[in-house]
């Protein structure tokens, strides 16, 4: 299964920005933790679907981003789903195993479709953000706009804001 690559060349990124071409947002990505504190991906689809997810380092320069993990879903994601980033199961296939998350490094997790028709809003987080979570709490958003909500509220609240 192919790994979704997010880094773009400067020329490609500029072309996308100037043309106004972007992949429409149809859902929201978040992160929580398992009972052992390991990271768990969360995706809430508000409409349409995505086919998988990618985690990469968060850097302003797309050329500096490094893929840290990638996962494909056997069936399209149309509702709310969670999966352990280090050992997914339940319909998830590892395209790139999760790399070691380094303290102080920011990461971004997002969902995508094979044909680039839909994506999710990405979540930005650090290992410190993960340490503040307990199982059942979802961190989502980016930068100053990040928030934590109970998993049961995530889909509703995230979709209202998306």
PDB file of C-alpha atoms in Angstrom:
ATOM      1  CA  UNK A   1       0.000   0.000   0.000  1.00  0.00           C
ATOM      2  CA  UNK A   2       1.398   3.454  -0.841  1.00  0.00           C
ATOM      3  CA  UNK A   3       2.637   5.867   1.785  1.00  0.00           C
ATOM      4  CA  UNK A   4       1.056   9.295   1.542  1.00  0.00           C
ATOM      5  CA  UNK A   5       3.774  11.909   1.310  1.00  0.00           C
ATOM      6  CA  UNK A   6       2.989  15.427   2.449  1.00  0.00           C
ATOM      7  CA  UNK A   7       6.166  17.348   1.642  1.00  0.00           C
ATOM      8  CA  UNK A   8       5.836  19.425  -1.505  1.00  0.00           C
ATOM      9  CA  UNK A   9       8.538  21.118  -3.439  1.00  0.00           C
ATOM     10  CA  UNK A  10       8.571  24.884  -3.038  1.00  0.00           C
ATOM     11  CA  UNK A  11       7.367  25.227  -6.622  1.00  0.00           C
ATOM     12  CA  UNK A  12       4.473  22.809  -6.111  1.00  0.00           C
ATOM     13  CA  UNK A  13       3.472  24.468  -2.831  1.00  0.00           C
ATOM     14  CA  UNK A  14       3.531  27.908  -4.449  1.00  0.00           C
ATOM     15  CA  UNK A  15       1.475  26.645  -7.392  1.00  0.00           C
ATOM     16  CA  UNK A  16      -1.152  25.226  -5.042  1.00  0.00           C
ATOM     17  CA  UNK A  17      -1.318  28.438  -3.029  1.00  0.00           C
ATOM     18  CA  UNK A  18      -1.532  30.652  -6.087  1.00  0.00           C
ATOM     19  CA  UNK A  19      -4.095  28.483  -7.851  1.00  0.00           C
ATOM     20  CA  UNK A  20      -6.292  28.148  -4.789  1.00  0.00           C
ATOM     21  CA  UNK A  21      -6.241  24.357  -5.202  1.00  0.00           C
ATOM     22  CA  UNK A  22      -6.527  22.607  -1.900  1.00  0.00           C
ATOM     23  CA  UNK A  23      -7.969  19.314  -0.799  1.00  0.00           C
ATOM     24  CA  UNK A  24     -11.345  20.017   0.836  1.00  0.00           C
ATOM     25  CA  UNK A  25     -11.651  19.313   4.564  1.00  0.00           C
ATOM     26  CA  UNK A  26     -14.304  16.712   5.359  1.00  0.00           C
ATOM     27  CA  UNK A  27     -13.327  15.787   8.905  1.00  0.00           C
ATOM     28  CA  UNK A  28     -11.012  16.423  11.827  1.00  0.00           C
ATOM     29  CA  UNK A  29      -7.994  14.517  13.149  1.00  0.00           C
ATOM     30  CA  UNK A  30      -7.198  14.316  16.839  1.00  0.00           C
ATOM     31  CA  UNK A  31      -5.004  12.373  19.206  1.00  0.00           C
ATOM     32  CA  UNK A  32      -5.576  10.652  22.527  1.00  0.00           C
ATOM     33  CA  UNK A  33      -3.637   8.113  24.570  1.00  0.00           C
ATOM     34  CA  UNK A  34      -4.136   4.472  25.455  1.00  0.00           C
ATOM     35  CA  UNK A  35      -4.129   3.090  29.007  1.00  0.00           C
ATOM     36  CA  UNK A  36      -0.328   2.785  28.783  1.00  0.00           C
ATOM     37  CA  UNK A  37       0.070   6.415  27.597  1.00  0.00           C
ATOM     38  CA  UNK A  38       0.887   5.466  23.994  1.00  0.00           C
ATOM     39  CA  UNK A  39      -0.503   7.725  21.238  1.00  0.00           C
ATOM     40  CA  UNK A  40      -3.822   6.854  19.615  1.00  0.00           C
ATOM     41  CA  UNK A  41      -5.055   8.519  16.428  1.00  0.00           C
ATOM     42  CA  UNK A  42      -8.637   9.744  16.227  1.00  0.00           C
ATOM     43  CA  UNK A  43     -10.539  10.795  13.120  1.00  0.00           C
ATOM     44  CA  UNK A  44     -14.052  12.238  13.024  1.00  0.00           C
ATOM     45  CA  UNK A  45     -15.547  12.486   9.565  1.00  0.00           C
ATOM     46  CA  UNK A  46     -18.191  15.182   9.244  1.00  0.00           C
ATOM     47  CA  UNK A  47     -19.050  14.245   5.652  1.00  0.00           C
ATOM     48  CA  UNK A  48     -17.569  12.053   2.912  1.00  0.00           C
ATOM     49  CA  UNK A  49     -14.621   9.780   3.822  1.00  0.00           C
ATOM     50  CA  UNK A  50     -10.855   9.374   4.094  1.00  0.00           C
ATOM     51  CA  UNK A  51      -8.756   6.298   3.312  1.00  0.00           C
ATOM     52  CA  UNK A  52      -5.852   6.618   5.725  1.00  0.00           C
ATOM     53  CA  UNK A  53      -3.703   8.872   7.882  1.00  0.00           C
ATOM     54  CA  UNK A  54      -0.140  10.184   8.039  1.00  0.00           C
ATOM     55  CA  UNK A  55       1.922  11.585  10.916  1.00  0.00           C
ATOM     56  CA  UNK A  56       4.842  13.846  10.091  1.00  0.00           C
ATOM     57  CA  UNK A  57       7.086  16.309  11.851  1.00  0.00           C
ATOM     58  CA  UNK A  58       5.574  19.771  11.918  1.00  0.00           C
ATOM     59  CA  UNK A  59       7.861  22.203  10.119  1.00  0.00           C
ATOM     60  CA  UNK A  60       7.068  25.440   8.295  1.00  0.00           C
ATOM     61  CA  UNK A  61       9.231  24.343   5.383  1.00  0.00           C
ATOM     62  CA  UNK A  62       7.528  21.362   3.703  1.00  0.00           C
ATOM     63  CA  UNK A  63      10.950  20.128   2.581  1.00  0.00           C
ATOM     64  CA  UNK A  64      11.937  19.782   6.262  1.00  0.00           C
ATOM     65  CA  UNK A  65       8.948  17.608   7.199  1.00  0.00           C
ATOM     66  CA  UNK A  66       9.700  13.958   7.919  1.00  0.00           C
ATOM     67  CA  UNK A  67       7.075  11.216   7.789  1.00  0.00           C
ATOM     68  CA  UNK A  68       6.861   9.493  11.171  1.00  0.00           C
ATOM     69  CA  UNK A  69       4.084   7.016  10.429  1.00  0.00           C
ATOM     70  CA  UNK A  70       1.409   6.188   7.876  1.00  0.00           C
ATOM     71  CA  UNK A  71      -1.655   3.961   8.020  1.00  0.00           C
ATOM     72  CA  UNK A  72      -4.198   2.774   5.470  1.00  0.00           C
ATOM     73  CA  UNK A  73      -7.737   1.748   6.314  1.00  0.00           C
ATOM     74  CA  UNK A  74      -9.205  -1.367   4.688  1.00  0.00           C
ATOM     75  CA  UNK A  75     -12.591   0.365   4.315  1.00  0.00           C
ATOM     76  CA  UNK A  76     -13.147   4.113   3.982  1.00  0.00           C
ATOM     77  CA  UNK A  77     -13.540   6.014   7.253  1.00  0.00           C
ATOM     78  CA  UNK A  78     -16.970   7.628   7.329  1.00  0.00           C
ATOM     79  CA  UNK A  79     -17.635   8.159  11.019  1.00  0.00           C
ATOM     80  CA  UNK A  80     -15.517   8.197  14.155  1.00  0.00           C
ATOM     81  CA  UNK A  81     -12.490   5.914  14.389  1.00  0.00           C
ATOM     82  CA  UNK A  82      -9.513   5.422  16.687  1.00  0.00           C
ATOM     83  CA  UNK A  83      -6.355   3.344  16.286  1.00  0.00           C
ATOM     84  CA  UNK A  84      -3.168   2.873  18.314  1.00  0.00           C
ATOM     85  CA  UNK A  85      -0.408   4.523  16.291  1.00  0.00           C
ATOM     86  CA  UNK A  86       2.172   1.946  17.353  1.00  0.00           C
ATOM     87  CA  UNK A  87       0.089  -1.205  16.858  1.00  0.00           C
ATOM     88  CA  UNK A  88      -3.055  -0.625  14.804  1.00  0.00           C
ATOM     89  CA  UNK A  89      -5.524  -3.366  14.103  1.00  0.00           C
ATOM     90  CA  UNK A  90      -9.235  -3.513  13.365  1.00  0.00           C
ATOM     91  CA  UNK A  91      -8.996  -2.769   9.647  1.00  0.00           C
ATOM     92  CA  UNK A  92      -5.822  -0.653   9.725  1.00  0.00           C
ATOM     93  CA  UNK A  93      -2.667  -1.539   7.804  1.00  0.00           C
ATOM     94  CA  UNK A  94       0.709  -0.005   8.600  1.00  0.00           C
ATOM     95  CA  UNK A  95       2.251   1.655   5.531  1.00  0.00           C
ATOM     96  CA  UNK A  96       5.100   3.155   7.609  1.00  0.00           C
ATOM     97  CA  UNK A  97       5.606   2.060  11.235  1.00  0.00           C
ATOM     98  CA  UNK A  98       5.453   4.789  13.862  1.00  0.00           C
ATOM     99  CA  UNK A  99       8.860   6.338  14.472  1.00  0.00           C
ATOM    100  CA  UNK A 100      10.100   7.411  17.890  1.00  0.00           C
ATOM    101  CA  UNK A 101       8.420  10.629  19.032  1.00  0.00           C
ATOM    102  CA  UNK A 102      11.021  13.054  20.364  1.00  0.00           C
ATOM    103  CA  UNK A 103      10.305  15.509  23.220  1.00  0.00           C
ATOM    104  CA  UNK A 104      10.255  19.097  21.976  1.00  0.00           C
ATOM    105  CA  UNK A 105       9.400  18.134  18.389  1.00  0.00           C
ATOM    106  CA  UNK A 106       5.980  19.117  17.038  1.00  0.00           C
ATOM    107  CA  UNK A 107       4.011  16.597  14.965  1.00  0.00           C
ATOM    108  CA  UNK A 108       0.971  16.762  12.669  1.00  0.00           C
ATOM    109  CA  UNK A 109      -1.536  13.969  12.073  1.00  0.00           C
ATOM    110  CA  UNK A 110      -4.115  14.158   9.294  1.00  0.00           C
ATOM    111  CA  UNK A 111      -6.393  11.937   7.216  1.00  0.00           C
ATOM    112  CA  UNK A 112      -6.414  11.726   3.412  1.00  0.00           C
ATOM    113  CA  UNK A 113      -7.984   9.998   0.452  1.00  0.00           C
ATOM    114  CA  UNK A 114      -6.101   8.059  -2.220  1.00  0.00           C
ATOM    115  CA  UNK A 115      -7.424  10.403  -4.928  1.00  0.00           C
ATOM    116  CA  UNK A 116      -6.889  13.644  -2.938  1.00  0.00           C
ATOM    117  CA  UNK A 117     -10.624  14.364  -3.008  1.00  0.00           C
ATOM    118  CA  UNK A 118     -10.941  14.851   0.780  1.00  0.00           C
ATOM    119  CA  UNK A 119      -8.782  15.293   3.865  1.00  0.00           C
ATOM    120  CA  UNK A 120      -9.140  16.085   7.535  1.00  0.00           C
ATOM    121  CA  UNK A 121      -8.049  19.134   9.424  1.00  0.00           C
ATOM    122  CA  UNK A 122      -4.697  18.190  10.968  1.00  0.00           C
ATOM    123  CA  UNK A 123      -3.903  18.068  14.662  1.00  0.00           C
ATOM    124  CA  UNK A 124      -0.585  19.474  15.885  1.00  0.00           C
ATOM    125  CA  UNK A 125       0.886  18.064  19.077  1.00  0.00           C
ATOM    126  CA  UNK A 126       4.045  17.364  21.061  1.00  0.00           C
ATOM    127  CA  UNK A 127       4.898  14.608  23.520  1.00  0.00           C
ATOM    128  CA  UNK A 128       4.098  17.134  26.294  1.00  0.00           C
ATOM    129  CA  UNK A 129       0.567  17.473  24.909  1.00  0.00           C
ATOM    130  CA  UNK A 130       0.205  13.681  24.996  1.00  0.00           C
ATOM    131  CA  UNK A 131       1.419  13.579  28.614  1.00  0.00           C
ATOM    132  CA  UNK A 132      -1.428  15.922  29.650  1.00  0.00           C
ATOM    133  CA  UNK A 133      -4.090  13.558  28.241  1.00  0.00           C
ATOM    134  CA  UNK A 134      -5.852  10.689  29.928  1.00  0.00           C
ATOM    135  CA  UNK A 135      -7.552   7.896  27.978  1.00  0.00           C
ATOM    136  CA  UNK A 136     -10.853   9.184  26.621  1.00  0.00           C
ATOM    137  CA  UNK A 137      -9.661  12.794  26.173  1.00  0.00           C
ATOM    138  CA  UNK A 138      -9.026  13.992  22.601  1.00  0.00           C
ATOM    139  CA  UNK A 139      -6.608  16.795  21.704  1.00  0.00           C
ATOM    140  CA  UNK A 140      -7.372  18.455  18.366  1.00  0.00           C
ATOM    141  CA  UNK A 141      -6.677  21.673  16.503  1.00  0.00           C
ATOM    142  CA  UNK A 142      -3.463  23.512  15.787  1.00  0.00           C
ATOM    143  CA  UNK A 143      -1.369  25.992  17.759  1.00  0.00           C
ATOM    144  CA  UNK A 144      -3.360  28.348  19.975  1.00  0.00           C
ATOM    145  CA  UNK A 145      -6.588  26.888  18.621  1.00  0.00           C
ATOM    146  CA  UNK A 146      -6.016  23.439  20.185  1.00  0.00           C
ATOM    147  CA  UNK A 147      -8.434  22.038  22.737  1.00  0.00           C
ATOM    148  CA  UNK A 148      -9.216  18.890  24.707  1.00  0.00           C
ATOM    149  CA  UNK A 149     -12.667  17.298  24.833  1.00  0.00           C
ATOM    150  CA  UNK A 150     -14.057  13.912  25.883  1.00  0.00           C
ATOM    151  CA  UNK A 151     -13.990  11.341  23.061  1.00  0.00           C
ATOM    152  CA  UNK A 152     -17.803  11.159  23.186  1.00  0.00           C
ATOM    153  CA  UNK A 153     -17.976  14.891  22.375  1.00  0.00           C
ATOM    154  CA  UNK A 154     -15.159  14.980  19.824  1.00  0.00           C
ATOM    155  CA  UNK A 155     -17.113  14.258  16.648  1.00  0.00           C
ATOM    156  CA  UNK A 156     -19.910  16.685  17.432  1.00  0.00           C
ATOM    157  CA  UNK A 157     -17.714  19.535  18.654  1.00  0.00           C
ATOM    158  CA  UNK A 158     -15.025  19.076  15.995  1.00  0.00           C
ATOM    159  CA  UNK A 159     -17.541  18.935  13.151  1.00  0.00           C
ATOM    160  CA  UNK A 160     -19.309  22.058  14.403  1.00  0.00           C
ATOM    161  CA  UNK A 161     -15.991  23.913  14.178  1.00  0.00           C
ATOM    162  CA  UNK A 162     -14.720  22.354  10.923  1.00  0.00           C
TER     163      UNK A 162
END
